[in-house]
Amino acid sequence: MRLRRKVPPPVPRVDLAGRICVVTGASSGIGLWTARGLAERGATVCLVGRDAERTRAHAEALSAAWEVCDFARLEDVRRLARTLRSRFEAIHVLVNNAGLWLPSRRLSADGIEMTFQVNHLAPFLLTLELLETLRRSAPARVVHVSSRLHEKERALRRDDLEFQERRYGGLRAYRQSKLCNVLFSNELARRLDRREVTSNAVHPGDVATNVVRTSVPLQWLSDSIGKLHLLTPEEGARTSLHVASMPELRDQSGRYFAWCAPRAPNPVALDATLARELWNVSEAMTDR
């Protein structure tokens, strides 16, 4: 018997035939179940994952397309965007789901702190690289998978986004990156015509996934004790699926959702000046 307090409601089965959807981090967990839910509703889905064998196997089971991308390499993100633009004439939904948590500070292939790059810079770059395709596909949607943990942060470490000067903490770096997700989502919404492309962030719930796979103790807790009270990946995917598919949200943009309903984010995430500053720094770091 599960001890969790709240579960997102099931998402109604709307018809998504003719819609082309790209889901990152789709080789397992929330991303896979989001892709599965979109495919079950008739959408053409492209799974993006880091593990080629696993991504291909899941894509074949769903009769879906698939691509491999390592978000720890920004050039690989650019390559992915070029491939997607060439492969699909339209992209109606982009779900930025890929993410990770690290117990210690590591650098990406680009020399950038890994959590910040994978959780924020890579989806920032991918979204901007696909933005014209999304606009041409209007109405289109971008869904950013954040976390309620962003609510714990009192400020964005704008002077030390990569934890170069301050003591590194894996949970703190993760929370900062999830705050970046909501700031980016809101700024993107401000820059877009919601009749063409909407941008919304979601909290999937506290889910038993492999996001903590780099920590043996935490992964063991997630796989064992955590499963007694955490959401399943299928349940965790419901809010992403809700925001990606429900017709009544066609013109809703710049919002934050949890348990398939609007929710107030961290007030810091509503700071438009801070969001613009983060956007400018992200452009510089990704050579946009």
Short mmCIF file of C-alpha atoms in Angstrom, two decimals:
data_model
loop_
_atom_site.label_atom_id
_atom_site.label_comp_id
_atom_site.label_asym_id
_atom_site.label_seq_id
_atom_site.Cartn_x
_atom_site.Cartn_y
_atom_site.Cartn_z
CA MET A 1 0.00 0.00 0.00
CA ARG A 2 1.39 3.42 -0.99
CA LEU A 3 1.63 6.12 1.65
CA ARG A 4 1.84 9.15 -0.63
CA ARG A 5 -0.57 11.97 0.06
CA LYS A 6 -1.49 13.20 -3.39
CA VAL A 7 -1.54 11.78 -6.93
CA PRO A 8 -2.08 13.77 -10.15
CA PRO A 9 -5.41 12.89 -11.78
CA PRO A 10 -5.46 10.78 -14.94
CA VAL A 11 -5.24 12.85 -18.12
CA PRO A 12 -8.22 12.61 -20.50
CA ARG A 13 -7.50 11.00 -23.87
CA VAL A 14 -7.70 13.82 -26.36
CA ASP A 15 -6.99 13.19 -30.05
CA LEU A 16 -3.43 14.27 -30.97
CA ALA A 17 -3.40 12.80 -34.48
CA GLY A 18 -1.24 14.92 -36.75
CA ARG A 19 0.74 16.44 -33.87
CA ILE A 20 4.52 15.90 -33.82
CA CYS A 21 6.01 15.79 -30.33
CA VAL A 22 9.64 15.64 -29.16
CA VAL A 23 10.38 14.44 -25.63
CA THR A 24 13.90 14.58 -24.17
CA GLY A 25 15.10 12.25 -21.46
CA ALA A 26 12.66 9.71 -22.88
CA SER A 27 14.64 6.50 -22.47
CA SER A 28 13.20 5.94 -18.98
CA GLY A 29 11.10 7.40 -16.18
CA ILE A 30 8.88 10.44 -16.59
CA GLY A 31 10.11 11.15 -20.12
CA LEU A 32 9.27 7.66 -21.34
CA TRP A 33 5.79 7.76 -19.83
CA THR A 34 5.19 11.22 -21.28
CA ALA A 35 6.18 9.94 -24.71
CA ARG A 36 3.98 6.88 -24.25
CA GLY A 37 0.99 9.02 -23.27
CA LEU A 38 1.41 11.25 -26.32
CA ALA A 39 1.79 8.26 -28.63
CA GLU A 40 -1.30 6.58 -27.17
CA ARG A 41 -3.25 9.72 -28.05
CA GLY A 42 -2.24 9.46 -31.70
CA ALA A 43 0.70 11.87 -31.83
CA THR A 44 3.83 11.23 -33.86
CA VAL A 45 6.49 11.09 -31.15
CA CYS A 46 10.28 11.33 -31.21
CA LEU A 47 12.05 10.00 -28.15
CA VAL A 48 15.39 11.63 -27.34
CA GLY A 49 17.72 9.81 -24.97
CA ARG A 50 21.38 9.43 -24.07
CA ASP A 51 21.37 5.62 -24.15
CA ALA A 52 20.99 4.50 -27.78
CA GLU A 53 20.00 0.89 -27.11
CA ARG A 54 17.36 1.74 -24.53
CA THR A 55 15.96 4.69 -26.49
CA ARG A 56 15.68 2.64 -29.67
CA ALA A 57 13.98 -0.26 -27.88
CA HIS A 58 11.35 1.96 -26.29
CA ALA A 59 10.78 3.86 -29.53
CA GLU A 60 10.23 0.64 -31.46
CA ALA A 61 7.74 -0.54 -28.84
CA LEU A 62 5.78 2.69 -29.34
CA SER A 63 6.23 2.76 -33.14
CA ALA A 64 7.93 6.10 -32.56
CA ALA A 65 10.98 7.90 -33.92
CA TRP A 66 14.10 8.28 -31.82
CA GLU A 67 17.33 10.24 -31.60
CA VAL A 68 20.38 10.04 -29.36
CA CYS A 69 21.81 13.12 -27.68
CA ASP A 70 24.25 13.77 -24.85
CA PHE A 71 23.25 17.02 -23.15
CA ALA A 72 26.72 17.20 -21.61
CA ARG A 73 27.92 18.24 -25.09
CA LEU A 74 26.42 21.43 -26.50
CA GLU A 75 27.56 20.57 -30.01
CA ASP A 76 25.56 17.35 -29.72
CA VAL A 77 22.51 19.46 -28.83
CA ARG A 78 23.07 21.57 -31.95
CA ARG A 79 23.42 18.40 -34.02
CA LEU A 80 20.17 17.07 -32.54
CA ALA A 81 18.37 20.29 -33.45
CA ARG A 82 19.66 20.15 -37.02
CA THR A 83 18.53 16.54 -37.32
CA LEU A 84 15.07 17.29 -35.94
CA ARG A 85 14.63 20.28 -38.26
CA SER A 86 15.59 18.10 -41.20
CA ARG A 87 13.55 15.10 -40.15
CA PHE A 88 10.29 16.85 -39.27
CA GLU A 89 8.57 19.61 -41.22
CA ALA A 90 6.74 20.60 -38.05
CA ILE A 91 7.19 20.23 -34.29
CA HIS A 92 4.07 20.96 -32.30
CA VAL A 93 5.24 19.98 -28.81
CA LEU A 94 8.69 20.05 -27.23
CA VAL A 95 8.94 18.54 -23.75
CA ASN A 96 12.23 19.49 -22.09
CA ASN A 97 12.33 16.62 -19.62
CA ALA A 98 15.98 15.46 -19.52
CA GLY A 99 17.80 16.15 -16.28
CA LEU A 100 20.20 14.84 -13.68
CA TRP A 101 21.38 15.28 -10.10
CA LEU A 102 25.03 14.86 -9.10
CA PRO A 103 26.49 14.35 -5.61
CA SER A 104 29.72 16.19 -6.45
CA ARG A 105 30.81 18.91 -8.85
CA ARG A 106 31.65 17.68 -12.34
CA LEU A 107 32.37 19.46 -15.58
CA SER A 108 30.76 18.74 -18.93
CA ALA A 109 32.66 18.21 -22.16
CA ASP A 110 32.29 21.98 -22.63
CA GLY A 111 33.97 22.73 -19.30
CA ILE A 112 30.69 23.84 -17.68
CA GLU A 113 29.30 22.60 -14.37
CA MET A 114 27.33 19.53 -15.39
CA THR A 115 24.03 20.03 -13.56
CA PHE A 116 23.67 23.60 -14.82
CA GLN A 117 24.45 22.53 -18.38
CA VAL A 118 22.29 19.41 -18.61
CA ASN A 119 19.31 20.79 -16.70
CA HIS A 120 19.28 24.34 -18.05
CA LEU A 121 21.75 25.28 -20.79
CA ALA A 122 21.10 22.25 -23.01
CA PRO A 123 17.27 22.62 -23.05
CA PHE A 124 17.71 26.40 -23.44
CA LEU A 125 19.87 25.83 -26.52
CA LEU A 126 17.65 23.10 -27.96
CA THR A 127 14.53 25.25 -27.57
CA LEU A 128 16.09 28.25 -29.26
CA GLU A 129 17.47 26.09 -32.08
CA LEU A 130 13.95 24.72 -32.69
CA LEU A 131 12.07 27.95 -32.11
CA GLU A 132 11.46 28.87 -35.75
CA THR A 133 10.18 25.35 -36.45
CA LEU A 134 7.85 25.62 -33.47
CA ARG A 135 6.58 28.99 -34.68
CA ARG A 136 5.90 27.64 -38.16
CA SER A 137 4.00 24.76 -36.56
CA ALA A 138 1.65 27.02 -34.61
CA PRO A 139 -0.12 26.38 -32.40
CA ALA A 140 2.82 24.78 -30.60
CA ARG A 141 3.83 24.20 -26.99
CA VAL A 142 7.04 23.99 -24.97
CA VAL A 143 6.87 22.16 -21.64
CA HIS A 144 9.74 22.57 -19.18
CA VAL A 145 9.98 19.91 -16.46
CA SER A 146 11.10 21.68 -13.30
CA SER A 147 10.60 20.65 -9.67
CA ARG A 148 8.97 21.94 -6.51
CA LEU A 149 12.52 22.05 -5.13
CA HIS A 150 13.01 25.32 -7.02
CA GLU A 151 10.69 26.83 -4.41
CA LYS A 152 13.39 26.30 -1.74
CA GLU A 153 15.76 28.83 -3.31
CA ARG A 154 15.65 32.40 -1.99
CA ALA A 155 17.69 33.77 -4.89
CA LEU A 156 19.47 32.77 -8.08
CA ARG A 157 23.24 32.62 -7.64
CA ARG A 158 23.73 34.95 -10.58
CA ASP A 159 27.36 35.61 -9.67
CA ASP A 160 28.25 31.92 -9.34
CA LEU A 161 25.89 29.82 -11.47
CA GLU A 162 28.48 27.06 -11.78
CA PHE A 163 29.46 26.92 -8.09
CA GLN A 164 33.04 27.83 -8.91
CA GLU A 165 33.61 29.96 -5.84
CA ARG A 166 31.18 28.57 -3.30
CA ARG A 167 31.01 25.15 -1.74
CA TYR A 168 29.24 22.71 -4.04
CA GLY A 169 26.15 20.87 -2.92
CA GLY A 170 24.42 18.47 -5.28
CA LEU A 171 20.93 19.27 -4.01
CA ARG A 172 21.59 23.02 -4.08
CA ALA A 173 22.90 22.86 -7.65
CA TYR A 174 19.84 20.85 -8.67
CA ARG A 175 17.45 23.31 -7.03
CA GLN A 176 19.19 26.23 -8.74
CA SER A 177 18.91 24.53 -12.13
CA LYS A 178 15.21 23.89 -11.57
CA LEU A 179 14.75 27.57 -10.69
CA CYS A 180 16.47 28.35 -14.00
CA ASN A 181 13.89 26.16 -15.77
CA VAL A 182 11.00 28.27 -14.49
CA LEU A 183 12.79 31.57 -15.13
CA PHE A 184 13.53 30.46 -18.69
CA SER A 185 9.97 29.23 -19.24
CA ASN A 186 8.51 32.55 -18.09
CA GLU A 187 10.93 34.66 -20.13
CA LEU A 188 10.29 32.54 -23.22
CA ALA A 189 6.57 33.09 -22.73
CA ARG A 190 7.12 36.85 -22.54
CA ARG A 191 9.03 36.78 -25.85
CA LEU A 192 6.51 34.69 -27.76
CA ASP A 193 3.01 35.22 -29.10
CA ARG A 194 0.94 32.73 -27.11
CA ARG A 195 -1.23 32.21 -30.18
CA GLU A 196 1.84 30.69 -31.87
CA VAL A 197 3.87 29.02 -29.10
CA THR A 198 3.13 28.62 -25.40
CA SER A 199 5.75 28.02 -22.73
CA ASN A 200 4.90 26.50 -19.35
CA ALA A 201 6.81 24.80 -16.54
CA VAL A 202 5.66 21.81 -14.50
CA HIS A 203 6.40 20.05 -11.25
CA PRO A 204 5.87 16.32 -11.86
CA GLY A 205 5.54 15.44 -8.18
CA ASP A 206 7.97 13.51 -6.01
CA VAL A 207 8.71 10.59 -8.30
CA ALA A 208 10.73 7.39 -7.98
CA THR A 209 13.03 7.73 -11.00
CA ASN A 210 16.72 7.28 -11.79
CA VAL A 211 17.51 11.01 -11.69
CA VAL A 212 19.75 10.22 -8.71
CA ARG A 213 21.43 7.34 -10.55
CA THR A 214 24.91 8.75 -9.89
CA SER A 215 24.43 8.25 -6.14
CA VAL A 216 24.21 4.59 -5.11
CA PRO A 217 22.65 5.31 -1.68
CA LEU A 218 20.01 7.70 -3.04
CA GLN A 219 19.15 5.44 -5.96
CA TRP A 220 18.72 2.54 -3.53
CA LEU A 221 16.40 4.68 -1.39
CA SER A 222 14.40 5.67 -4.48
CA ASP A 223 14.14 2.07 -5.67
CA SER A 224 13.20 0.62 -2.28
CA ILE A 225 11.88 2.77 0.55
CA GLY A 226 10.96 5.64 -1.78
CA LYS A 227 8.53 3.51 -3.74
CA LEU A 228 6.34 3.25 -0.65
CA HIS A 229 5.38 6.91 -0.84
CA LEU A 230 6.74 8.40 -4.09
CA LEU A 231 4.79 8.67 -7.32
CA THR A 232 5.40 6.17 -10.08
CA PRO A 233 6.94 7.53 -13.32
CA GLU A 234 3.55 7.09 -15.01
CA GLU A 235 1.89 9.24 -12.37
CA GLY A 236 4.74 11.75 -12.51
CA ALA A 237 4.28 12.13 -16.27
CA ARG A 238 0.64 13.17 -15.95
CA THR A 239 1.24 16.88 -15.41
CA SER A 240 3.63 17.09 -18.38
CA LEU A 241 1.10 15.21 -20.49
CA HIS A 242 -1.72 17.46 -19.27
CA VAL A 243 0.14 20.66 -20.20
CA ALA A 244 1.32 19.20 -23.52
CA SER A 245 -2.09 18.00 -24.69
CA MET A 246 -5.18 19.52 -23.11
CA PRO A 247 -7.12 21.79 -25.53
CA GLU A 248 -8.14 24.29 -22.85
CA LEU A 249 -4.47 25.20 -22.34
CA ARG A 250 -3.90 26.19 -25.98
CA ASP A 251 -3.38 29.86 -25.08
CA GLN A 252 -2.07 29.46 -21.52
CA SER A 253 1.56 30.56 -21.30
CA GLY A 254 4.06 31.61 -18.66
CA ARG A 255 2.45 29.44 -16.00
CA TYR A 256 3.61 26.81 -13.56
CA PHE A 257 1.64 23.58 -13.06
CA ALA A 258 1.62 20.86 -10.41
CA TRP A 259 -0.79 17.93 -10.10
CA CYS A 260 -2.33 18.99 -13.43
CA ALA A 261 -3.35 22.40 -12.11
CA PRO A 262 -1.88 25.92 -12.05
CA ARG A 263 0.25 26.71 -9.03
CA ALA A 264 2.18 29.76 -7.85
CA PRO A 265 5.93 29.27 -8.41
CA ASN A 266 8.76 30.62 -6.29
CA PRO A 267 8.37 34.44 -6.38
CA VAL A 268 11.99 34.62 -7.54
CA ALA A 269 10.92 32.89 -10.77
CA LEU A 270 8.55 35.78 -11.50
CA ASP A 271 11.37 38.35 -11.55
CA ALA A 272 11.41 39.50 -15.19
CA THR A 273 14.70 41.39 -14.82
CA LEU A 274 16.41 38.31 -13.39
CA ALA A 275 14.95 36.14 -16.15
CA ARG A 276 16.31 38.46 -18.83
CA GLU A 277 19.70 38.43 -17.16
CA LEU A 278 19.71 34.62 -17.08
CA TRP A 279 18.67 34.56 -20.75
CA ASN A 280 21.56 36.82 -21.71
CA VAL A 281 24.08 34.77 -19.74
CA SER A 282 22.71 31.56 -21.27
CA GLU A 283 22.99 32.99 -24.78
CA ALA A 284 26.61 33.89 -24.17
CA MET A 285 27.45 30.47 -22.71
CA THR A 286 25.83 28.64 -25.65
CA ASP A 287 27.14 31.02 -28.35
CA ARG A 288 23.61 31.85 -29.46
#
